[in-house]
Amino acid sequence: MSFKSEVCGSSERIYVSNLRLLGFTCDEKDVTLAPDMFDHPNTKGFQQVMYFLFKVLNHEKAKQEFRDCWPVLDKKQESEFRRKCSNWLKEIQRENAEDFPHVNPALFQSPGGRKFVLFLRGFTKYVLAHVLHQDANITTLKKPGSKKKEITKLAFKNLSMRNEENIQDAVRYQEKIEACLAKSAPNAAAISNKYFNMKARKE
């Protein structure tokens, strides 16, 4: 079974919804946010997504940390960018050992495939939780305190699925709003032109 067929439609692709909710945009013409963008190694996509996520976490720190390697223009800066990412993630892991697993720096040498997608799912979830705590003091899901492992796993799975469904609903509503705005733009422009033409004739 290929990676694409294995992962397509699964919760592993929730990182796309998380990035949309966080407001990810990219002016790089070769980078498009899509569920399959990391089916294969995607260095430019990796750089754009990671820099964005670190900026969301701490804008000033990101500017300081990446000042010598952003934007990435050559191989030397590319290597430095990966090193900075790894160091910051190690710092996060030390402070959040229970909620943030260790990240192997080798993962960023060829950023793509299932392991990278799983990492990105976890990292975008962490950043989204950080934003929610900052903006609204919202308590995110915690693992149930049951000592029975199977009950704990089942309960947390159900909570996680419910949380992901809510996020996906929010993204769908956002996409509908954007589609409505795009659809109404020509009509708005036509009405505006008609109004100014009528105004010009009266004058």
Backbone as JSON, one array per atom type, in Angstrom:
{
  "sequence": "MSFKSEVCGSSERIYVSNLRLLGFTCDEKDVTLAPDMFDHPNTKGFQQVMYFLFKVLNHEKAKQEFRDCWPVLDKKQESEFRRKCSNWLKEIQRENAEDFPHVNPALFQSPGGRKFVLFLRGFTKYVLAHVLHQDANITTLKKPGSKKKEITKLAFKNLSMRNEENIQDAVRYQEKIEACLAKSAPNAAAISNKYFNMKARKE",
  "N": [[0.85, -1.2, 0.0], [0.59, 2.19, -0.89], [2.04, 5.25, 0.43], [0.37, 7.42, 0.0], [-2.22, 6.3, -0.46], [-2.56, 5.06, 1.93], [-2.65, 7.08, 3.85], [-4.44, 9.02, 2.96], [-7.37, 10.8, 3.61], [-7.31, 10.22, 6.3], [-6.89, 11.01, 9.85], [-4.37, 11.95, 10.04], [-3.87, 13.92, 8.23], [-4.75, 16.2, 9.4], [-3.13, 18.31, 9.89], [-3.27, 20.12, 7.8], [-5.75, 21.38, 8.11], [-5.25, 22.54, 10.59], [-3.2, 24.37, 9.96], [-4.6, 26.08, 8.25], [-6.48, 27.15, 10.02], [-4.77, 28.56, 11.64], [-4.06, 30.54, 9.96], [-2.27, 30.31, 7.84], [-0.46, 31.46, 5.08], [1.16, 31.74, 1.9], [3.52, 33.24, -0.19], [5.23, 32.08, -1.9], [5.52, 30.72, -5.02], [5.89, 28.05, -5.61], [4.92, 26.64, -3.51], [2.13, 25.16, -2.2], [-0.55, 24.89, -0.06], [-1.79, 21.84, 0.72], [-3.36, 18.6, 1.13], [-1.63, 16.64, 0.13], [0.9, 17.7, 0.06], [3.2, 16.92, 1.36], [3.61, 14.34, 0.63], [5.8, 13.53, -0.68], [9.31, 14.38, -0.31], [9.62, 17.81, 0.43], [11.21, 20.48, 0.41], [11.04, 23.34, 0.22], [8.38, 23.74, 0.97], [8.51, 22.75, 3.58], [10.25, 24.64, 4.78], [8.75, 27.04, 4.57], [6.41, 26.41, 6.04], [7.42, 25.69, 8.59], [8.77, 28.05, 9.41], [6.63, 29.8, 9.52], [5.09, 28.6, 11.6], [6.81, 28.81, 13.8], [6.93, 31.58, 13.97], [4.32, 32.14, 14.73], [4.31, 31.01, 17.26], [6.24, 32.58, 18.64], [6.87, 35.56, 17.66], [8.91, 37.57, 17.77], [11.1, 36.14, 18.78], [11.42, 34.3, 16.72], [12.21, 35.94, 14.58], [14.68, 36.76, 15.57], [16.06, 34.32, 15.96], [16.19, 33.2, 13.38], [17.45, 35.08, 11.87], [19.83, 35.02, 10.4], [19.43, 33.16, 8.47], [17.1, 33.4, 7.05], [15.29, 34.92, 4.46], [15.78, 31.58, 3.11], [18.53, 31.11, 1.12], [20.68, 29.69, 0.14], [22.66, 26.62, 0.28], [24.12, 26.59, 2.66], [22.65, 28.27, 4.35], [20.35, 26.8, 4.34], [21.07, 24.51, 5.79], [21.62, 25.73, 8.24], [19.1, 26.69, 8.88], [17.66, 24.31, 9.31], [19.05, 23.42, 11.56], [18.44, 25.4, 13.45], [15.69, 25.02, 13.67], [15.62, 22.41, 14.77], [16.9, 22.84, 17.25], [15.13, 24.61, 18.54], [12.84, 23.04, 18.69], [13.77, 21.02, 20.38], [13.99, 22.45, 22.7], [11.3, 23.03, 23.19], [10.39, 20.42, 23.58], [11.75, 19.68, 25.92], [10.47, 21.29, 27.77], [7.89, 20.41, 27.58], [7.57, 17.59, 27.97], [5.73, 15.46, 28.26], [3.68, 15.98, 26.45], [4.85, 16.51, 24.03], [6.61, 14.79, 21.78], [10.0, 13.48, 21.33], [11.93, 14.76, 18.64], [13.55, 13.62, 15.84], [16.34, 15.07, 14.37], [17.18, 14.25, 11.85], [14.93, 13.9, 10.41], [14.36, 16.23, 9.1], [16.1, 16.4, 7.01], [15.11, 15.26, 4.74], [12.28, 16.28, 4.24], [9.39, 14.85, 4.23], [6.85, 12.32, 3.6], [5.35, 9.71, 5.66], [6.25, 9.77, 8.4], [7.12, 12.39, 8.69], [4.74, 13.78, 8.21], [3.25, 12.93, 10.41], [4.73, 14.09, 12.46], [4.28, 16.79, 11.79], [1.56, 16.99, 12.16], [1.41, 16.74, 14.96], [2.95, 18.96, 15.76], [1.64, 21.22, 14.65], [-0.74, 20.98, 16.02], [0.14, 21.47, 18.61], [0.98, 24.17, 18.37], [-1.46, 25.37, 17.69], [-2.91, 24.88, 20.04], [-1.4, 26.44, 21.75], [-1.97, 29.02, 20.76], [-4.73, 29.15, 21.26], [-4.78, 29.04, 24.06], [-3.47, 31.43, 24.63], [-5.11, 33.41, 23.42], [-7.74, 33.0, 24.36], [-7.75, 31.68, 26.72], [-8.47, 28.99, 26.72], [-9.08, 25.67, 27.71], [-7.43, 22.92, 26.53], [-7.76, 19.52, 25.29], [-7.09, 17.01, 27.67], [-5.39, 14.01, 28.58], [-7.39, 11.35, 29.81], [-7.64, 10.45, 33.32], [-7.68, 7.75, 34.02], [-6.43, 4.62, 35.27], [-6.5, 2.32, 33.86], [-5.25, 1.18, 30.94], [-6.48, 0.57, 28.43], [-9.03, 1.7, 28.65], [-8.32, 4.36, 28.99], [-7.03, 4.89, 26.52], [-9.18, 4.51, 24.73], [-11.02, 6.47, 25.6], [-9.55, 8.83, 25.22], [-9.12, 8.7, 22.49], [-11.73, 9.01, 21.5], [-12.26, 11.61, 22.41], [-10.31, 13.02, 21.01], [-11.09, 12.57, 18.35], [-13.53, 13.9, 18.32], [-12.67, 16.51, 18.75], [-11.1, 16.94, 16.44], [-13.08, 16.74, 14.49], [-14.57, 19.05, 15.05], [-12.67, 21.0, 14.39], [-12.36, 20.49, 11.66], [-14.95, 21.12, 10.79], [-14.94, 23.86, 11.28], [-13.0, 24.7, 9.44], [-14.28, 24.0, 7.05], [-16.48, 25.78, 7.1], [-15.08, 28.17, 6.92], [-13.97, 27.91, 4.37], [-16.31, 27.95, 2.85], [-17.2, 30.55, 3.29], [-15.12, 31.98, 2.07], [-15.48, 31.1, -0.56], [-18.01, 32.16, -1.13], [-17.46, 34.89, -0.97], [-15.67, 35.15, -3.1], [-17.34, 34.46, -5.21], [-19.23, 36.48, -5.15], [-17.79, 38.74, -5.74], [-17.53, 39.62, -8.55], [-20.18, 40.53, -9.04], [-20.4, 42.54, -7.14], [-18.5, 44.31, -8.11], [-19.66, 44.97, -10.56], [-22.02, 46.29, -9.75], [-20.89, 48.42, -8.41], [-19.58, 49.75, -10.52], [-21.79, 50.44, -12.08], [-23.11, 52.17, -10.38], [-21.28, 54.33, -10.15], [-21.2, 55.14, -12.81], [-23.82, 56.04, -13.21], [-23.79, 58.11, -11.38], [-21.89, 59.77, -12.53], [-23.2, 60.54, -14.89], [-25.3, 62.08, -13.92], [-23.96, 64.18, -12.86]],
  "CA": [[0.0, 0.0, 0.0], [1.41, 3.4, -0.98], [1.83, 6.22, 1.51], [-0.77, 8.27, -0.33], [-3.46, 5.58, -0.25], [-2.64, 4.72, 3.35], [-2.91, 8.24, 4.7], [-5.49, 9.87, 2.4], [-8.63, 10.78, 4.31], [-7.13, 9.91, 7.72], [-6.69, 12.15, 10.74], [-2.99, 12.42, 9.93], [-3.87, 15.13, 7.4], [-5.34, 17.3, 10.15], [-2.2, 19.45, 9.91], [-3.72, 21.1, 6.81], [-6.81, 22.16, 8.77], [-4.63, 23.34, 11.65], [-2.5, 25.5, 9.33], [-5.61, 27.03, 7.76], [-7.03, 27.85, 11.17], [-3.73, 29.46, 12.14], [-3.94, 31.63, 9.01], [-1.09, 30.14, 6.99], [-0.45, 31.89, 3.68], [2.52, 31.68, 1.37], [3.69, 33.92, -1.47], [6.12, 31.26, -2.71], [4.67, 30.12, -6.04], [6.09, 26.61, -5.66], [4.39, 26.04, -2.28], [0.69, 25.21, -2.1], [-1.06, 24.11, 1.07], [-2.67, 20.77, 0.24], [-3.15, 17.36, 1.9], [-0.56, 15.78, -0.42], [2.11, 18.49, -0.17], [4.36, 16.24, 1.92], [3.65, 12.93, 0.24], [7.2, 13.35, -1.06], [10.12, 15.46, 0.26], [9.24, 19.14, -0.05], [12.06, 21.35, 1.21], [10.49, 24.69, 0.26], [7.18, 23.68, 1.8], [8.98, 22.59, 4.96], [10.8, 25.92, 5.26], [7.67, 28.01, 4.71], [5.51, 25.99, 7.11], [8.09, 25.75, 9.89], [9.02, 29.45, 9.76], [5.32, 30.34, 9.9], [4.69, 28.06, 12.9], [7.65, 29.42, 14.84], [6.51, 32.99, 14.11], [3.08, 32.14, 15.5], [4.69, 30.72, 18.65], [6.93, 33.73, 19.21], [7.28, 36.32, 16.48], [10.19, 38.24, 17.99], [12.13, 35.12, 18.9], [11.63, 33.72, 15.39], [13.01, 36.91, 13.82], [16.03, 36.73, 16.11], [16.68, 33.0, 15.74], [16.38, 32.91, 11.96], [17.89, 36.31, 11.18], [20.95, 34.75, 9.49], [19.11, 32.09, 7.5], [15.79, 33.59, 6.43], [14.87, 33.74, 3.69], [16.83, 30.61, 2.79], [18.99, 31.41, -0.24], [21.71, 28.76, -0.32], [22.78, 25.37, 1.03], [24.6, 26.89, 4.0], [21.51, 28.77, 5.1], [19.41, 25.67, 4.46], [21.56, 23.7, 6.9], [21.46, 26.52, 9.45], [17.67, 26.73, 9.16], [17.3, 23.02, 9.91], [19.65, 23.37, 12.9], [17.66, 26.27, 14.31], [14.42, 24.33, 13.91], [15.86, 21.29, 15.68], [17.2, 23.36, 18.58], [13.92, 25.17, 19.14], [11.96, 21.91, 19.0], [14.33, 20.36, 21.56], [13.62, 23.31, 23.82], [9.87, 22.79, 23.43], [10.24, 19.06, 24.1], [12.2, 19.68, 27.31], [9.47, 21.97, 28.6], [6.6, 19.73, 27.44], [7.98, 16.21, 27.69], [4.59, 14.55, 28.19], [2.8, 16.29, 25.32], [5.59, 16.76, 22.79], [7.63, 13.73, 21.67], [11.32, 13.82, 20.78], [11.98, 14.86, 17.18], [14.86, 13.3, 15.27], [16.73, 16.1, 13.39], [17.34, 13.65, 10.52], [13.63, 13.99, 9.73], [14.32, 17.45, 8.31], [16.99, 16.27, 5.86], [14.24, 14.94, 3.62], [10.98, 16.51, 4.89], [8.25, 14.3, 3.51], [6.52, 10.96, 3.99], [4.43, 9.52, 6.79], [6.82, 10.21, 9.68], [7.13, 13.86, 8.73], [3.35, 14.21, 8.34], [2.86, 12.7, 11.8], [5.38, 15.16, 13.23], [3.62, 18.06, 11.49], [0.26, 16.96, 12.84], [1.63, 17.03, 16.37], [3.48, 20.31, 15.97], [0.57, 22.19, 14.37], [-1.69, 20.87, 17.13], [0.78, 22.16, 19.74], [0.93, 25.62, 18.1], [-2.86, 25.77, 17.77], [-3.25, 24.9, 21.47], [-0.71, 27.62, 22.3], [-2.73, 30.2, 20.36], [-6.01, 29.12, 21.97], [-4.51, 29.4, 25.45], [-3.11, 32.85, 24.67], [-6.19, 34.3, 23.01], [-9.03, 32.84, 25.03], [-7.58, 30.89, 27.94], [-9.27, 27.77, 26.52], [-8.41, 24.45, 28.13], [-7.47, 21.89, 25.49], [-7.98, 18.17, 25.78], [-6.08, 16.32, 28.46], [-5.62, 12.58, 28.65], [-8.14, 10.95, 31.01], [-6.78, 9.98, 34.4], [-7.89, 6.34, 34.35], [-5.23, 3.8, 35.33], [-6.65, 1.23, 32.91], [-4.72, 1.71, 29.68], [-7.42, 0.45, 27.32], [-10.09, 2.71, 28.84], [-7.68, 5.65, 28.73], [-6.83, 5.02, 25.08], [-10.48, 4.65, 24.06], [-11.59, 7.76, 25.95], [-8.78, 9.9, 24.57], [-9.37, 8.59, 21.05], [-13.04, 9.61, 21.24], [-12.12, 13.05, 22.6], [-9.5, 13.55, 19.91], [-11.91, 12.53, 17.14], [-14.51, 14.98, 18.43], [-11.93, 17.76, 18.59], [-10.71, 17.06, 15.04], [-14.3, 17.0, 13.74], [-14.89, 20.47, 15.24], [-11.71, 21.78, 13.62], [-12.69, 20.32, 10.25], [-16.16, 21.9, 10.54], [-14.54, 25.28, 11.24], [-12.32, 24.92, 8.17], [-15.29, 23.95, 5.98], [-17.21, 27.05, 7.13], [-14.15, 29.2, 6.42], [-13.87, 27.74, 2.91], [-17.58, 28.38, 2.27], [-17.2, 32.01, 3.32], [-14.19, 32.44, 1.03], [-16.11, 30.82, -1.86], [-19.1, 33.13, -1.31], [-16.84, 36.19, -1.25], [-15.12, 35.1, -4.47], [-18.47, 34.41, -6.15], [-19.95, 37.76, -5.13], [-16.91, 39.83, -6.13], [-17.89, 40.21, -9.85], [-21.44, 41.27, -8.91], [-20.12, 43.77, -6.39], [-17.78, 45.21, -9.01], [-20.61, 45.46, -11.56], [-22.89, 47.24, -9.07], [-20.09, 49.61, -8.15], [-19.39, 50.45, -11.8], [-23.08, 51.01, -12.49], [-23.38, 53.32, -9.5], [-20.42, 55.47, -10.5], [-21.62, 55.62, -14.14], [-25.05, 56.82, -13.01], [-23.4, 59.33, -10.68], [-21.19, 60.62, -13.5], [-24.18, 61.1, -15.82], [-26.07, 63.1, -13.21], [-23.11, 65.35, -12.65]],
  "C": [[0.88, 1.25, 0.0], [1.1, 4.32, 0.18], [0.57, 7.03, 1.26], [-2.09, 7.57, -0.04], [-3.66, 5.24, 1.21], [-3.12, 5.88, 4.19], [-4.13, 9.04, 4.25], [-6.8, 9.71, 3.16], [-8.51, 10.48, 5.8], [-6.88, 11.17, 8.51], [-5.28, 12.69, 10.67], [-2.93, 13.72, 9.13], [-4.47, 16.33, 8.11], [-4.42, 18.5, 10.19], [-2.62, 20.52, 8.91], [-4.79, 21.99, 7.41], [-6.22, 23.06, 9.84], [-3.94, 24.56, 11.06], [-3.49, 26.54, 8.8], [-6.2, 27.83, 8.91], [-6.05, 28.86, 11.74], [-3.48, 30.63, 11.18], [-2.74, 31.53, 8.08], [-1.35, 30.62, 5.57], [0.99, 31.88, 3.2], [2.56, 32.33, -0.01], [4.6, 33.14, -2.42], [5.29, 30.47, -3.72], [4.78, 28.6, -6.1], [5.51, 25.89, -4.44], [2.88, 26.26, -2.22], [0.23, 24.33, -0.95], [-2.09, 23.11, 0.57], [-2.38, 19.49, 1.03], [-2.0, 16.5, 1.41], [0.77, 16.52, -0.55], [3.37, 17.84, 0.4], [4.31, 14.73, 1.68], [5.09, 12.55, -0.14], [8.0, 14.52, -0.45], [9.84, 16.81, -0.39], [9.99, 20.17, 0.81], [11.5, 22.76, 1.33], [9.24, 24.76, 1.12], [7.53, 23.57, 3.27], [9.46, 23.92, 5.53], [9.68, 26.93, 5.5], [6.77, 27.68, 5.89], [6.17, 26.13, 8.48], [8.34, 27.2, 10.33], [7.72, 30.11, 10.22], [4.93, 29.89, 11.31], [5.51, 28.66, 14.03], [7.29, 30.89, 15.04], [5.23, 33.09, 14.93], [3.38, 31.9, 16.98], [5.3, 31.94, 19.33], [7.56, 34.54, 18.08], [8.67, 36.95, 16.64], [11.34, 37.24, 18.08], [12.45, 34.51, 17.54], [12.49, 34.65, 14.53], [14.46, 36.88, 14.26], [16.75, 35.43, 15.76], [17.06, 32.77, 14.27], [16.93, 34.09, 11.16], [19.0, 36.05, 10.17], [20.64, 33.7, 8.43], [17.71, 32.21, 6.92], [15.74, 34.93, 5.71], [16.06, 32.84, 3.34], [17.24, 30.79, 1.34], [20.04, 30.45, -0.76], [21.78, 27.55, 0.61], [23.23, 25.62, 2.47], [23.46, 27.38, 4.89], [20.47, 27.67, 5.32], [19.78, 24.79, 5.65], [21.36, 24.42, 8.23], [19.98, 26.59, 9.86], [17.22, 25.44, 9.83], [17.83, 22.92, 11.35], [18.85, 24.21, 13.89], [16.31, 25.63, 14.66], [14.59, 23.22, 14.94], [16.11, 21.78, 17.1], [15.96, 23.9, 19.28], [12.96, 24.05, 19.54], [12.46, 21.14, 20.21], [13.96, 21.14, 22.82], [12.16, 23.1, 24.2], [9.66, 21.42, 24.08], [10.68, 18.98, 25.57], [11.16, 20.27, 28.25], [8.11, 21.28, 28.59], [6.81, 18.25, 27.13], [6.81, 15.26, 27.51], [3.76, 14.75, 26.93], [3.52, 16.44, 23.98], [6.73, 15.76, 22.68], [8.95, 14.25, 21.1], [11.27, 13.8, 19.26], [13.4, 14.59, 16.7], [15.22, 14.34, 14.21], [16.88, 15.55, 11.97], [16.05, 13.73, 9.72], [13.58, 15.18, 8.79], [15.28, 17.44, 7.11], [16.19, 16.01, 4.59], [12.8, 15.05, 4.1], [9.78, 16.08, 4.05], [8.0, 12.88, 3.96], [5.73, 10.91, 5.29], [4.98, 10.04, 8.11], [6.82, 11.73, 9.8], [5.71, 14.39, 8.9], [2.86, 14.04, 9.78], [3.48, 13.77, 12.72], [4.62, 16.47, 13.05], [2.24, 18.12, 12.13], [0.42, 17.34, 14.3], [2.08, 18.46, 16.62], [2.42, 21.37, 15.71], [-0.48, 22.16, 15.48], [-1.16, 21.61, 18.36], [0.68, 23.68, 19.56], [-0.5, 26.13, 18.21], [-3.32, 25.85, 19.23], [-2.63, 26.12, 22.14], [-1.49, 28.9, 22.0], [-4.05, 30.28, 21.12], [-5.82, 29.54, 23.43], [-4.21, 30.89, 25.58], [-4.31, 33.75, 24.45], [-7.44, 34.21, 23.87], [-8.95, 32.06, 26.33], [-8.43, 29.62, 27.89], [-8.46, 26.57, 26.97], [-8.55, 23.4, 27.05], [-7.58, 20.53, 26.13], [-6.81, 17.63, 26.56], [-6.4, 14.83, 28.46], [-6.38, 12.23, 29.92], [-7.23, 10.33, 32.04], [-6.95, 8.53, 34.78], [-6.58, 5.56, 34.33], [-5.3, 2.63, 34.35], [-6.31, 1.74, 31.51], [-5.74, 1.67, 28.55], [-8.54, 1.48, 27.42], [-9.55, 4.1, 28.54], [-7.53, 5.89, 27.23], [-8.15, 5.28, 24.36], [-11.09, 6.02, 24.33], [-10.87, 8.9, 25.23], [-8.98, 9.89, 23.06], [-10.69, 9.27, 20.69], [-12.99, 11.13, 21.39], [-11.36, 13.7, 21.45], [-10.3, 13.62, 18.62], [-12.93, 13.67, 17.15], [-13.85, 16.34, 18.2], [-11.56, 17.99, 17.12], [-11.92, 17.34, 14.15], [-14.7, 18.48, 13.85], [-13.96, 21.36, 14.43], [-12.04, 21.7, 12.13], [-13.95, 21.09, 9.88], [-15.81, 23.38, 10.4], [-13.86, 25.61, 9.91], [-13.3, 24.93, 7.01], [-16.09, 25.26, 5.93], [-16.35, 28.19, 6.58], [-14.06, 29.12, 4.91], [-15.15, 28.2, 2.22], [-17.66, 29.91, 2.22], [-16.32, 32.58, 2.22], [-14.78, 32.24, -0.36], [-17.22, 31.83, -2.15], [-18.54, 34.51, -1.66], [-16.31, 36.25, -2.68], [-16.23, 35.15, -5.5], [-19.17, 35.76, -6.25], [-19.11, 38.93, -5.63], [-17.28, 40.44, -7.49], [-19.18, 41.03, -9.78], [-21.24, 42.58, -8.18], [-19.43, 44.79, -7.28], [-18.73, 45.81, -10.04], [-21.53, 46.53, -10.96], [-22.15, 48.56, -8.82], [-19.89, 50.44, -9.42], [-20.67, 51.14, -12.25], [-23.4, 52.25, -11.68], [-22.57, 54.54, -9.92], [-20.75, 56.01, -11.89], [-22.86, 56.51, -14.04], [-24.72, 58.16, -12.34], [-22.72, 60.31, -11.62], [-22.16, 61.29, -14.47], [-24.97, 62.23, -15.18], [-25.26, 64.37, -13.01], [-22.89, 66.09, -13.99]]
}
